[in-house]
Short mmCIF file of N, CA and C and ligand atoms in Angstrom, two decimals:
data_model
loop_
_atom_site.label_atom_id
_atom_site.label_comp_id
_atom_site.label_asym_id
_atom_site.label_seq_id
_atom_site.Cartn_x
_atom_site.Cartn_y
_atom_site.Cartn_z
N MET A 1 58.00 126.12 8.20
CA MET A 1 57.61 124.71 8.08
C MET A 1 56.90 124.24 9.36
N LEU A 2 55.82 123.50 9.17
CA LEU A 2 55.08 122.98 10.33
C LEU A 2 55.59 121.59 10.69
N SER A 3 55.73 121.32 11.97
CA SER A 3 56.05 119.95 12.38
C SER A 3 54.81 119.09 12.15
N ASP A 4 54.99 117.79 12.05
CA ASP A 4 53.83 116.89 11.88
C ASP A 4 52.86 117.05 13.04
N SER A 5 53.42 117.18 14.23
CA SER A 5 52.57 117.29 15.42
C SER A 5 51.77 118.59 15.43
N MET A 6 52.43 119.70 15.03
CA MET A 6 51.72 121.00 14.96
C MET A 6 50.64 120.94 13.87
N ALA A 7 50.98 120.34 12.73
CA ALA A 7 50.02 120.24 11.62
C ALA A 7 48.80 119.44 12.06
N GLN A 8 49.04 118.37 12.81
CA GLN A 8 47.91 117.54 13.30
C GLN A 8 47.02 118.33 14.26
N SER A 9 47.64 119.08 15.15
CA SER A 9 46.87 119.87 16.11
C SER A 9 46.04 120.93 15.38
N ILE A 10 46.63 121.57 14.39
CA ILE A 10 45.90 122.61 13.66
C ILE A 10 44.77 121.97 12.84
N ASN A 11 45.05 120.81 12.25
CA ASN A 11 44.00 120.13 11.48
C ASN A 11 42.83 119.74 12.38
N SER A 12 43.16 119.30 13.58
CA SER A 12 42.11 118.94 14.53
C SER A 12 41.28 120.18 14.87
N HIS A 13 41.95 121.30 15.08
CA HIS A 13 41.21 122.52 15.42
C HIS A 13 40.39 123.02 14.23
N LEU A 14 40.92 122.86 13.03
CA LEU A 14 40.16 123.22 11.82
C LEU A 14 38.81 122.51 11.83
N ASN A 15 38.81 121.24 12.21
CA ASN A 15 37.55 120.49 12.27
C ASN A 15 36.63 121.03 13.36
N THR A 16 37.23 121.53 14.45
CA THR A 16 36.40 122.11 15.52
C THR A 16 35.73 123.40 15.02
N GLU A 17 36.45 124.19 14.23
CA GLU A 17 35.84 125.42 13.68
C GLU A 17 34.70 125.05 12.72
N HIS A 18 34.91 123.98 11.96
CA HIS A 18 33.87 123.52 11.04
C HIS A 18 32.64 123.05 11.83
N PHE A 19 32.91 122.33 12.93
CA PHE A 19 31.82 121.90 13.82
C PHE A 19 31.07 123.14 14.35
N SER A 20 31.83 124.16 14.77
CA SER A 20 31.21 125.37 15.31
C SER A 20 30.26 125.98 14.28
N ALA A 21 30.71 126.05 13.03
CA ALA A 21 29.89 126.64 11.97
C ALA A 21 28.56 125.90 11.85
N GLN A 22 28.65 124.57 11.82
CA GLN A 22 27.43 123.76 11.67
C GLN A 22 26.54 123.87 12.91
N LEU A 23 27.17 123.94 14.09
CA LEU A 23 26.42 124.08 15.34
C LEU A 23 25.57 125.37 15.29
N TYR A 24 26.18 126.47 14.86
CA TYR A 24 25.46 127.75 14.86
C TYR A 24 24.42 127.82 13.73
N LEU A 25 24.70 127.12 12.63
CA LEU A 25 23.69 127.07 11.57
C LEU A 25 22.47 126.29 12.08
N SER A 26 22.73 125.25 12.85
CA SER A 26 21.65 124.47 13.45
C SER A 26 20.86 125.34 14.45
N MET A 27 21.57 126.16 15.22
CA MET A 27 20.89 127.05 16.16
C MET A 27 20.08 128.11 15.40
N SER A 28 20.59 128.55 14.26
CA SER A 28 19.86 129.53 13.44
C SER A 28 18.53 128.92 13.00
N SER A 29 18.59 127.68 12.58
CA SER A 29 17.37 126.98 12.17
C SER A 29 16.40 126.88 13.35
N ALA A 30 16.93 126.48 14.51
CA ALA A 30 16.07 126.31 15.69
C ALA A 30 15.43 127.63 16.10
N ALA A 31 16.22 128.72 16.07
CA ALA A 31 15.68 130.04 16.45
C ALA A 31 14.57 130.44 15.48
N GLY A 32 14.78 130.19 14.19
CA GLY A 32 13.77 130.53 13.18
C GLY A 32 12.48 129.76 13.40
N VAL A 33 12.61 128.47 13.72
CA VAL A 33 11.44 127.63 13.95
C VAL A 33 10.67 128.11 15.18
N MET A 34 11.40 128.64 16.19
CA MET A 34 10.73 129.17 17.39
C MET A 34 10.09 130.53 17.15
N GLY A 35 10.35 131.12 15.97
CA GLY A 35 9.76 132.43 15.66
C GLY A 35 10.66 133.60 15.98
N PHE A 36 11.91 133.32 16.38
CA PHE A 36 12.86 134.40 16.66
C PHE A 36 13.71 134.66 15.40
N LYS A 37 13.16 135.46 14.51
CA LYS A 37 13.85 135.69 13.23
C LYS A 37 15.15 136.47 13.42
N GLY A 38 15.16 137.38 14.41
CA GLY A 38 16.38 138.14 14.67
C GLY A 38 17.49 137.24 15.18
N ALA A 39 17.16 136.36 16.12
CA ALA A 39 18.16 135.43 16.64
C ALA A 39 18.63 134.49 15.53
N ALA A 40 17.71 134.12 14.64
CA ALA A 40 18.10 133.26 13.50
C ALA A 40 19.16 133.98 12.67
N THR A 41 18.98 135.28 12.47
CA THR A 41 19.98 136.07 11.72
C THR A 41 21.30 136.12 12.49
N TRP A 42 21.21 136.34 13.81
CA TRP A 42 22.43 136.42 14.64
C TRP A 42 23.24 135.13 14.52
N PHE A 43 22.55 133.99 14.63
CA PHE A 43 23.27 132.71 14.53
C PHE A 43 23.76 132.44 13.10
N MET A 44 23.03 132.96 12.11
CA MET A 44 23.49 132.81 10.73
C MET A 44 24.81 133.58 10.53
N VAL A 45 24.88 134.77 11.12
CA VAL A 45 26.13 135.55 11.03
C VAL A 45 27.24 134.82 11.79
N GLN A 46 26.88 134.22 12.93
CA GLN A 46 27.86 133.45 13.70
C GLN A 46 28.39 132.28 12.85
N TYR A 47 27.49 131.64 12.13
CA TYR A 47 27.88 130.56 11.21
C TYR A 47 28.88 131.09 10.16
N GLN A 48 28.58 132.26 9.60
CA GLN A 48 29.47 132.84 8.58
C GLN A 48 30.85 133.15 9.17
N GLU A 49 30.85 133.66 10.42
CA GLU A 49 32.13 133.95 11.08
C GLU A 49 32.94 132.68 11.28
N GLU A 50 32.25 131.62 11.72
CA GLU A 50 32.97 130.37 11.96
C GLU A 50 33.50 129.77 10.66
N MET A 51 32.75 129.92 9.59
CA MET A 51 33.25 129.43 8.29
C MET A 51 34.49 130.22 7.88
N ALA A 52 34.49 131.52 8.19
CA ALA A 52 35.67 132.34 7.89
C ALA A 52 36.86 131.89 8.74
N HIS A 53 36.60 131.55 10.02
CA HIS A 53 37.69 131.04 10.89
C HIS A 53 38.22 129.73 10.31
N PHE A 54 37.27 128.86 9.97
CA PHE A 54 37.64 127.56 9.39
C PHE A 54 38.53 127.76 8.15
N MET A 55 38.14 128.71 7.28
CA MET A 55 38.90 128.94 6.05
C MET A 55 40.29 129.50 6.34
N LYS A 56 40.41 130.29 7.42
CA LYS A 56 41.73 130.80 7.78
C LYS A 56 42.66 129.62 8.12
N PHE A 57 42.14 128.66 8.89
CA PHE A 57 42.95 127.48 9.24
C PHE A 57 43.24 126.64 7.99
N TYR A 58 42.22 126.48 7.15
CA TYR A 58 42.38 125.71 5.91
C TYR A 58 43.49 126.32 5.04
N ASN A 59 43.42 127.65 4.86
CA ASN A 59 44.41 128.32 4.02
C ASN A 59 45.80 128.27 4.65
N TYR A 60 45.84 128.34 5.99
CA TYR A 60 47.14 128.28 6.66
C TYR A 60 47.79 126.92 6.42
N LEU A 61 47.01 125.86 6.58
CA LEU A 61 47.57 124.51 6.35
C LEU A 61 47.99 124.34 4.89
N ASN A 62 47.13 124.81 3.97
CA ASN A 62 47.48 124.69 2.55
C ASN A 62 48.75 125.45 2.22
N SER A 63 48.89 126.63 2.82
CA SER A 63 50.08 127.45 2.52
C SER A 63 51.35 126.78 3.04
N GLN A 64 51.18 125.84 3.99
CA GLN A 64 52.34 125.13 4.54
C GLN A 64 52.48 123.74 3.93
N GLY A 65 51.70 123.49 2.86
CA GLY A 65 51.83 122.22 2.14
C GLY A 65 51.25 121.03 2.89
N VAL A 66 50.28 121.29 3.77
CA VAL A 66 49.68 120.20 4.56
C VAL A 66 48.33 119.80 3.95
N LEU A 67 48.13 118.51 3.76
CA LEU A 67 46.85 118.01 3.25
C LEU A 67 45.82 118.03 4.38
N VAL A 68 44.70 118.72 4.15
CA VAL A 68 43.66 118.85 5.17
C VAL A 68 42.83 117.57 5.25
N LYS A 69 42.56 117.12 6.48
CA LYS A 69 41.75 115.91 6.66
C LYS A 69 40.49 116.28 7.44
N PHE A 70 39.32 115.91 6.91
CA PHE A 70 38.06 116.23 7.57
C PHE A 70 37.54 115.05 8.38
N VAL A 71 36.86 115.39 9.48
CA VAL A 71 36.18 114.34 10.25
C VAL A 71 34.68 114.68 10.30
N ALA A 72 33.86 113.63 10.29
CA ALA A 72 32.40 113.84 10.34
C ALA A 72 32.00 114.16 11.78
N ALA A 73 30.93 114.92 11.93
CA ALA A 73 30.49 115.28 13.29
C ALA A 73 28.97 115.23 13.39
N ASP A 74 28.50 114.82 14.57
CA ASP A 74 27.06 114.88 14.87
C ASP A 74 26.76 116.27 15.40
N ILE A 75 25.79 116.94 14.81
CA ILE A 75 25.47 118.30 15.23
C ILE A 75 24.16 118.30 16.01
N PRO A 76 24.19 118.75 17.29
CA PRO A 76 22.94 118.81 18.06
C PRO A 76 21.93 119.77 17.42
N ASN A 77 20.65 119.47 17.53
CA ASN A 77 19.66 120.41 16.97
C ASN A 77 18.39 120.52 17.82
N GLU A 78 18.48 120.12 19.08
CA GLU A 78 17.29 120.24 19.95
C GLU A 78 17.50 121.33 20.98
N TYR A 79 16.71 122.37 20.88
CA TYR A 79 16.81 123.50 21.81
C TYR A 79 15.40 123.91 22.22
N HIS A 80 15.31 124.46 23.45
CA HIS A 80 13.98 124.80 23.96
C HIS A 80 13.79 126.28 24.23
N SER A 81 14.87 127.05 24.20
CA SER A 81 14.74 128.49 24.45
C SER A 81 15.98 129.21 23.92
N LEU A 82 15.83 130.53 23.75
CA LEU A 82 16.99 131.33 23.34
C LEU A 82 18.08 131.27 24.40
N LEU A 83 17.65 131.31 25.68
CA LEU A 83 18.64 131.29 26.77
C LEU A 83 19.47 130.02 26.71
N GLU A 84 18.81 128.91 26.46
CA GLU A 84 19.55 127.64 26.34
C GLU A 84 20.57 127.72 25.20
N MET A 85 20.16 128.28 24.07
CA MET A 85 21.07 128.36 22.92
C MET A 85 22.27 129.24 23.22
N PHE A 86 22.02 130.39 23.86
CA PHE A 86 23.14 131.29 24.14
C PHE A 86 24.02 130.75 25.28
N ASP A 87 23.40 130.05 26.26
CA ASP A 87 24.21 129.40 27.29
C ASP A 87 25.16 128.38 26.64
N LYS A 88 24.61 127.60 25.72
CA LYS A 88 25.42 126.57 25.06
C LYS A 88 26.48 127.21 24.15
N THR A 89 26.12 128.36 23.57
CA THR A 89 27.09 129.08 22.73
C THR A 89 28.28 129.52 23.58
N LEU A 90 28.00 130.09 24.76
CA LEU A 90 29.09 130.55 25.63
C LEU A 90 29.96 129.37 26.07
N ILE A 91 29.32 128.27 26.47
CA ILE A 91 30.09 127.09 26.90
C ILE A 91 30.97 126.60 25.75
N HIS A 92 30.40 126.60 24.54
CA HIS A 92 31.18 126.14 23.39
C HIS A 92 32.36 127.08 23.12
N GLU A 93 32.10 128.39 23.20
CA GLU A 93 33.18 129.35 22.94
C GLU A 93 34.28 129.26 24.00
N GLN A 94 33.89 128.98 25.25
CA GLN A 94 34.90 128.80 26.30
C GLN A 94 35.77 127.58 25.99
N HIS A 95 35.14 126.57 25.45
CA HIS A 95 35.88 125.36 25.02
C HIS A 95 36.84 125.72 23.88
N ILE A 96 36.38 126.56 22.94
CA ILE A 96 37.25 126.98 21.82
C ILE A 96 38.42 127.81 22.35
N THR A 97 38.15 128.66 23.32
CA THR A 97 39.23 129.48 23.89
C THR A 97 40.31 128.59 24.48
N LYS A 98 39.88 127.57 25.22
CA LYS A 98 40.86 126.64 25.82
C LYS A 98 41.66 125.94 24.73
N ALA A 99 40.95 125.49 23.68
CA ALA A 99 41.62 124.78 22.58
C ALA A 99 42.64 125.71 21.91
N MET A 100 42.25 126.99 21.74
CA MET A 100 43.14 127.97 21.10
C MET A 100 44.38 128.18 21.97
N ASN A 101 44.18 128.25 23.28
CA ASN A 101 45.32 128.42 24.19
C ASN A 101 46.26 127.21 24.13
N HIS A 102 45.68 126.02 24.02
CA HIS A 102 46.53 124.83 23.90
C HIS A 102 47.33 124.86 22.61
N LEU A 103 46.67 125.32 21.53
CA LEU A 103 47.38 125.42 20.25
C LEU A 103 48.55 126.38 20.38
N MET A 104 48.29 127.53 21.04
CA MET A 104 49.35 128.52 21.22
C MET A 104 50.48 127.93 22.07
N ASP A 105 50.12 127.22 23.16
CA ASP A 105 51.14 126.58 24.00
C ASP A 105 52.02 125.65 23.16
N HIS A 106 51.35 124.90 22.29
CA HIS A 106 52.06 123.96 21.42
C HIS A 106 53.05 124.71 20.52
N ALA A 107 52.57 125.81 19.91
CA ALA A 107 53.41 126.59 19.00
C ALA A 107 54.59 127.22 19.75
N VAL A 108 54.33 127.66 20.99
CA VAL A 108 55.41 128.27 21.79
C VAL A 108 56.45 127.20 22.12
N LYS A 109 55.97 126.03 22.53
CA LYS A 109 56.87 124.93 22.90
C LYS A 109 57.80 124.56 21.73
N GLU A 110 57.24 124.67 20.50
CA GLU A 110 58.04 124.30 19.32
C GLU A 110 58.81 125.49 18.74
N SER A 111 58.73 126.64 19.39
CA SER A 111 59.32 127.87 18.85
C SER A 111 58.85 128.11 17.41
N ASP A 112 57.56 127.80 17.16
CA ASP A 112 56.97 128.00 15.83
C ASP A 112 56.38 129.41 15.80
N HIS A 113 57.19 130.36 15.39
CA HIS A 113 56.79 131.77 15.46
C HIS A 113 55.68 132.10 14.47
N ALA A 114 55.74 131.51 13.28
CA ALA A 114 54.72 131.79 12.26
C ALA A 114 53.34 131.39 12.78
N THR A 115 53.26 130.22 13.43
CA THR A 115 51.97 129.76 13.95
C THR A 115 51.52 130.63 15.11
N GLN A 116 52.45 131.07 15.93
CA GLN A 116 52.09 131.97 17.04
C GLN A 116 51.47 133.26 16.50
N ILE A 117 52.08 133.81 15.45
CA ILE A 117 51.54 135.06 14.87
C ILE A 117 50.16 134.78 14.25
N PHE A 118 50.04 133.65 13.57
CA PHE A 118 48.76 133.28 12.96
C PHE A 118 47.66 133.16 14.02
N LEU A 119 48.00 132.57 15.17
CA LEU A 119 46.99 132.31 16.20
C LEU A 119 46.60 133.57 16.99
N GLN A 120 47.46 134.58 16.96
CA GLN A 120 47.24 135.76 17.79
C GLN A 120 45.86 136.38 17.54
N TRP A 121 45.46 136.48 16.28
CA TRP A 121 44.17 137.09 15.94
C TRP A 121 43.02 136.31 16.60
N PHE A 122 43.14 134.98 16.58
CA PHE A 122 42.07 134.14 17.15
C PHE A 122 41.97 134.30 18.66
N ILE A 123 43.12 134.44 19.30
CA ILE A 123 43.14 134.59 20.77
C ILE A 123 42.37 135.86 21.16
N THR A 124 42.62 136.94 20.44
CA THR A 124 41.93 138.21 20.71
C THR A 124 40.45 138.08 20.39
N GLU A 125 40.15 137.42 19.28
CA GLU A 125 38.75 137.24 18.83
C GLU A 125 37.93 136.50 19.89
N GLN A 126 38.54 135.54 20.55
CA GLN A 126 37.80 134.75 21.55
C GLN A 126 37.32 135.60 22.72
N VAL A 127 38.13 136.60 23.11
CA VAL A 127 37.73 137.48 24.21
C VAL A 127 36.43 138.20 23.82
N GLU A 128 36.39 138.68 22.58
CA GLU A 128 35.21 139.40 22.09
C GLU A 128 34.00 138.47 21.98
N GLU A 129 34.23 137.26 21.50
CA GLU A 129 33.12 136.31 21.34
C GLU A 129 32.48 135.99 22.68
N GLU A 130 33.32 135.71 23.68
CA GLU A 130 32.77 135.37 24.99
C GLU A 130 32.04 136.57 25.61
N GLU A 131 32.58 137.75 25.41
CA GLU A 131 31.95 138.96 25.96
C GLU A 131 30.56 139.17 25.33
N ASN A 132 30.47 139.02 24.02
CA ASN A 132 29.18 139.18 23.33
C ASN A 132 28.15 138.19 23.87
N ASP A 133 28.58 136.94 24.05
CA ASP A 133 27.65 135.90 24.52
C ASP A 133 27.17 136.21 25.94
N ARG A 134 28.12 136.61 26.80
CA ARG A 134 27.74 136.94 28.19
C ARG A 134 26.75 138.10 28.22
N ASP A 135 26.97 139.07 27.35
CA ASP A 135 26.10 140.25 27.28
C ASP A 135 24.66 139.83 26.91
N ILE A 136 24.54 138.97 25.93
CA ILE A 136 23.20 138.53 25.49
C ILE A 136 22.54 137.66 26.58
N ILE A 137 23.32 136.79 27.20
CA ILE A 137 22.78 135.94 28.27
C ILE A 137 22.27 136.82 29.42
N GLY A 138 23.01 137.85 29.77
CA GLY A 138 22.59 138.78 30.82
C GLY A 138 21.26 139.42 30.49
N LYS A 139 21.11 139.86 29.24
CA LYS A 139 19.85 140.48 28.83
C LYS A 139 18.71 139.47 28.89
N LEU A 140 18.97 138.26 28.41
CA LEU A 140 17.91 137.23 28.41
C LEU A 140 17.46 136.90 29.82
N LYS A 141 18.40 136.91 30.76
CA LYS A 141 18.04 136.61 32.16
C LYS A 141 17.20 137.74 32.75
N LEU A 142 17.53 138.97 32.39
CA LEU A 142 16.74 140.12 32.85
C LEU A 142 15.32 140.07 32.30
N ILE A 143 15.22 139.71 31.02
CA ILE A 143 13.93 139.71 30.32
C ILE A 143 13.02 138.59 30.82
N GLY A 144 13.62 137.42 31.10
CA GLY A 144 12.82 136.27 31.53
C GLY A 144 11.78 135.91 30.48
N ASP A 145 10.51 135.80 30.92
CA ASP A 145 9.43 135.41 29.99
C ASP A 145 8.68 136.61 29.42
N ASN A 146 9.21 137.80 29.62
CA ASN A 146 8.50 139.00 29.15
C ASN A 146 8.51 139.04 27.61
N GLY A 147 7.33 138.90 27.02
CA GLY A 147 7.21 138.82 25.56
C GLY A 147 7.71 140.07 24.85
N TYR A 148 7.37 141.23 25.42
CA TYR A 148 7.80 142.48 24.77
C TYR A 148 9.33 142.59 24.80
N GLY A 149 9.91 142.23 25.95
CA GLY A 149 11.37 142.26 26.07
C GLY A 149 12.04 141.33 25.07
N LEU A 150 11.48 140.13 24.95
CA LEU A 150 12.05 139.16 24.00
C LEU A 150 11.97 139.68 22.57
N LEU A 151 10.83 140.32 22.26
CA LEU A 151 10.64 140.88 20.91
C LEU A 151 11.68 141.97 20.63
N MET A 152 11.91 142.84 21.63
CA MET A 152 12.89 143.92 21.45
C MET A 152 14.30 143.35 21.27
N LEU A 153 14.64 142.36 22.10
CA LEU A 153 15.97 141.77 21.99
C LEU A 153 16.14 141.06 20.65
N ASP A 154 15.07 140.37 20.23
CA ASP A 154 15.13 139.67 18.94
C ASP A 154 15.38 140.67 17.81
N ASN A 155 14.73 141.83 17.89
CA ASN A 155 14.96 142.87 16.88
C ASN A 155 16.41 143.31 16.87
N ASP A 156 16.97 143.49 18.07
CA ASP A 156 18.39 143.89 18.19
C ASP A 156 19.30 142.83 17.57
N LEU A 157 19.04 141.58 17.92
CA LEU A 157 19.90 140.48 17.43
C LEU A 157 19.87 140.43 15.90
N GLY A 158 18.73 140.78 15.33
CA GLY A 158 18.55 140.71 13.88
C GLY A 158 19.33 141.79 13.13
N ARG A 159 19.89 142.75 13.86
CA ARG A 159 20.66 143.82 13.21
C ARG A 159 22.11 143.41 12.95
N ARG A 160 22.49 142.26 13.48
CA ARG A 160 23.89 141.84 13.30
C ARG A 160 24.18 141.57 11.83
N VAL A 161 25.33 142.05 11.37
CA VAL A 161 25.74 141.78 9.98
C VAL A 161 27.12 141.14 9.97
N PHE A 162 27.35 140.35 8.98
CA PHE A 162 28.64 139.66 8.86
C PHE A 162 29.71 140.60 8.32
N VAL A 163 30.79 140.70 9.05
CA VAL A 163 31.96 141.47 8.59
C VAL A 163 33.11 140.49 8.46
N PRO A 164 33.58 140.25 7.23
CA PRO A 164 34.65 139.24 7.07
C PRO A 164 35.88 139.65 7.87
N PRO A 165 36.49 138.69 8.57
CA PRO A 165 37.72 139.00 9.29
C PRO A 165 38.86 139.28 8.31
N PRO A 166 39.91 139.96 8.75
CA PRO A 166 41.03 140.23 7.86
C PRO A 166 41.66 138.93 7.36
N THR A 167 42.08 138.95 6.11
CA THR A 167 42.74 137.82 5.45
C THR A 167 41.97 136.51 5.60
N ALA A 168 40.63 136.61 5.46
CA ALA A 168 39.81 135.40 5.59
C ALA A 168 39.68 134.68 4.25
N ALA A 169 40.21 135.23 3.20
CA ALA A 169 39.97 134.67 1.86
C ALA A 169 40.52 133.27 1.74
FE1 FEO B 201 35.78 130.28 15.71
FE2 FEO B 201 33.62 131.15 17.74
O1 FEO B 201 35.37 130.62 17.44
#
Protein backbone atom coordinates (compact mmCIF):
# COMPACT_ATOMS: atom_id res chain seq x y z
CA MET A 1 0.00 0.00 0.00
CA LEU A 2 1.25 3.48 -0.89
CA SER A 3 0.99 6.34 1.59
CA ASP A 4 -0.79 9.44 0.29
CA SER A 5 2.50 11.31 0.42
CA MET A 6 4.39 8.61 -1.54
CA ALA A 7 1.56 8.42 -4.09
CA GLN A 8 1.72 12.20 -4.57
CA SER A 9 5.48 12.15 -5.06
CA ILE A 10 5.24 9.34 -7.62
CA ASN A 11 2.39 11.09 -9.43
CA SER A 12 4.48 14.24 -9.61
CA HIS A 13 7.39 12.28 -11.05
CA LEU A 14 5.08 10.55 -13.54
CA ASN A 15 4.32 14.02 -14.91
CA THR A 16 8.04 14.76 -15.14
CA GLU A 17 8.55 11.62 -17.25
CA HIS A 18 5.68 12.74 -19.48
CA PHE A 19 7.33 16.16 -19.77
CA SER A 20 10.61 14.44 -20.71
CA ALA A 21 8.87 12.51 -23.49
CA GLN A 22 7.40 15.68 -24.98
CA LEU A 23 10.70 17.56 -24.56
CA TYR A 24 12.57 14.93 -26.60
CA LEU A 25 9.84 14.73 -29.23
CA SER A 26 10.20 18.49 -29.59
CA MET A 27 13.98 18.08 -29.95
CA SER A 28 13.39 15.37 -32.58
CA SER A 29 11.33 17.86 -34.55
CA ALA A 30 13.99 20.56 -34.17
CA ALA A 31 16.80 18.21 -35.26
CA GLY A 32 14.77 17.17 -38.32
CA VAL A 33 14.12 20.79 -39.28
CA MET A 34 17.88 21.49 -39.02
CA GLY A 35 18.52 18.61 -41.44
CA PHE A 36 19.93 16.17 -38.87
CA LYS A 37 17.75 13.17 -39.67
CA GLY A 38 19.88 10.82 -37.56
CA ALA A 39 19.62 13.03 -34.49
CA ALA A 40 15.87 13.30 -35.14
CA THR A 41 15.72 9.48 -34.94
CA TRP A 42 17.86 9.47 -31.76
CA PHE A 43 15.51 11.91 -30.04
CA MET A 44 12.47 10.00 -31.32
CA VAL A 45 13.85 6.86 -29.64
CA GLN A 46 14.49 8.94 -26.51
CA TYR A 47 10.84 10.02 -26.64
CA GLN A 48 9.76 6.36 -26.87
CA GLU A 49 11.96 5.47 -23.88
CA GLU A 50 10.48 8.27 -21.81
CA MET A 51 6.95 7.19 -22.70
CA ALA A 52 7.88 3.69 -21.53
CA HIS A 53 9.22 5.18 -18.25
CA PHE A 54 6.03 7.20 -17.90
CA MET A 55 3.93 4.05 -18.44
CA LYS A 56 5.90 2.16 -15.80
CA PHE A 57 4.97 4.85 -13.25
CA TYR A 58 1.38 4.95 -14.53
CA ASN A 59 1.02 1.17 -14.19
CA TYR A 60 2.65 1.21 -10.76
CA LEU A 61 0.18 3.79 -9.45
CA ASN A 62 -2.76 1.95 -11.04
CA SER A 63 -1.64 -1.34 -9.52
CA GLN A 64 -1.72 0.38 -6.11
CA GLY A 65 -5.22 1.75 -6.67
CA VAL A 66 -4.07 5.37 -7.08
CA LEU A 67 -5.90 7.70 -9.46
CA VAL A 68 -3.34 9.34 -11.78
CA LYS A 69 -3.51 13.13 -12.08
CA PHE A 70 -1.98 14.93 -15.08
CA VAL A 71 -0.60 18.45 -15.19
CA ALA A 72 -0.17 20.54 -18.34
CA ALA A 73 3.34 21.62 -19.31
CA ASP A 74 4.95 24.16 -21.62
CA ILE A 75 7.47 22.39 -23.83
CA PRO A 76 10.45 24.41 -25.13
CA ASN A 77 11.04 24.12 -28.88
CA GLU A 78 13.73 26.66 -29.78
CA TYR A 79 17.17 25.20 -30.40
CA HIS A 80 20.12 26.43 -32.43
CA SER A 81 22.49 23.47 -32.61
CA LEU A 82 22.85 19.78 -31.83
CA LEU A 83 25.30 20.65 -29.06
CA GLU A 84 22.72 22.88 -27.40
CA MET A 85 20.13 20.09 -27.57
CA PHE A 86 22.44 17.46 -26.09
CA ASP A 87 23.71 19.90 -23.42
CA LYS A 88 20.09 20.53 -22.42
CA THR A 89 19.38 16.79 -22.53
CA LEU A 90 22.21 16.10 -20.07
CA ILE A 91 21.09 18.91 -17.75
CA HIS A 92 17.54 17.55 -17.86
CA GLU A 93 18.68 13.99 -17.16
CA GLN A 94 20.78 15.19 -14.21
CA HIS A 95 17.62 16.83 -12.88
CA ILE A 96 15.75 13.52 -13.34
CA THR A 97 18.51 11.65 -11.50
CA LYS A 98 18.16 14.01 -8.54
CA ALA A 99 14.37 13.63 -8.58
CA MET A 100 14.74 9.82 -8.70
CA ASN A 101 17.12 9.92 -5.72
CA HIS A 102 14.63 12.04 -3.77
CA LEU A 103 11.89 9.53 -4.58
CA MET A 104 14.12 6.71 -3.32
CA ASP A 105 14.94 8.69 -0.15
CA HIS A 106 11.22 9.13 0.41
CA ALA A 107 10.55 5.40 -0.06
CA VAL A 108 13.42 4.50 2.31
CA LYS A 109 12.15 6.94 4.94
CA GLU A 110 8.72 5.27 4.79
CA SER A 111 10.17 1.73 4.74
CA ASP A 112 8.21 1.29 1.49
CA HIS A 113 10.10 -1.71 0.14
CA ALA A 114 7.89 -2.28 -2.92
CA THR A 115 8.55 1.27 -4.14
CA GLN A 116 12.27 0.93 -3.46
CA ILE A 117 12.39 -2.21 -5.62
CA PHE A 118 10.31 -0.48 -8.32
CA LEU A 119 12.65 2.53 -8.37
CA GLN A 120 15.86 0.48 -8.50
CA TRP A 121 15.65 -0.04 -12.29
CA PHE A 122 15.28 3.72 -12.86
CA ILE A 123 18.26 4.55 -10.65
CA THR A 124 20.49 2.27 -12.75
CA GLU A 125 18.96 3.56 -16.00
CA GLN A 126 19.88 7.15 -15.11
CA VAL A 127 23.59 6.29 -14.92
CA GLU A 128 23.41 4.94 -18.48
CA GLU A 129 21.38 7.91 -19.75
CA GLU A 130 23.85 10.46 -18.41
CA GLU A 131 26.81 8.49 -19.76
CA ASN A 132 25.29 8.35 -23.26
CA ASP A 133 24.62 12.09 -23.25
CA ARG A 134 28.15 12.93 -22.05
CA ASP A 135 29.58 10.68 -24.77
CA ILE A 136 27.65 12.47 -27.53
CA ILE A 137 28.48 15.92 -26.12
CA GLY A 138 32.18 14.99 -26.10
CA LYS A 139 32.01 13.97 -29.76
CA LEU A 140 30.14 17.13 -30.72
CA LYS A 141 32.77 19.28 -29.01
CA LEU A 142 35.55 17.46 -30.86
CA ILE A 143 33.76 17.86 -34.19
CA GLY A 144 32.95 21.55 -33.75
CA ASP A 145 31.78 23.01 -37.09
CA ASN A 146 33.32 20.26 -39.23
CA GLY A 147 30.56 19.33 -41.69
CA TYR A 148 31.91 15.88 -42.48
CA GLY A 149 32.24 15.07 -38.77
CA LEU A 150 28.68 16.22 -38.11
CA LEU A 151 27.42 14.09 -41.00
CA MET A 152 29.22 11.00 -39.66
CA LEU A 153 27.91 11.55 -36.13
CA ASP A 154 24.40 12.15 -37.46
CA ASN A 155 24.60 8.81 -39.29
CA ASP A 156 25.65 7.11 -36.04
CA LEU A 157 22.85 8.72 -34.06
CA GLY A 158 20.35 7.52 -36.67
CA ARG A 159 21.24 3.88 -35.92
CA ARG A 160 19.64 4.03 -32.49
CA VAL A 161 16.63 1.74 -32.11
CA PHE A 162 14.03 1.59 -29.39
CA VAL A 163 14.30 -1.40 -27.07
CA PRO A 164 11.35 -1.56 -24.66
CA PRO A 165 12.48 -1.71 -21.03
CA PRO A 166 11.48 -4.78 -19.00
CA THR A 167 7.87 -4.77 -17.75
CA ALA A 168 7.10 -1.55 -19.61
CA ALA A 169 3.66 -2.76 -20.69
FE1 LIG B 1 12.98 8.81 -17.87
FE2 LIG B 1 15.46 10.02 -19.25
O1 LIG B 1 14.62 9.53 -17.67
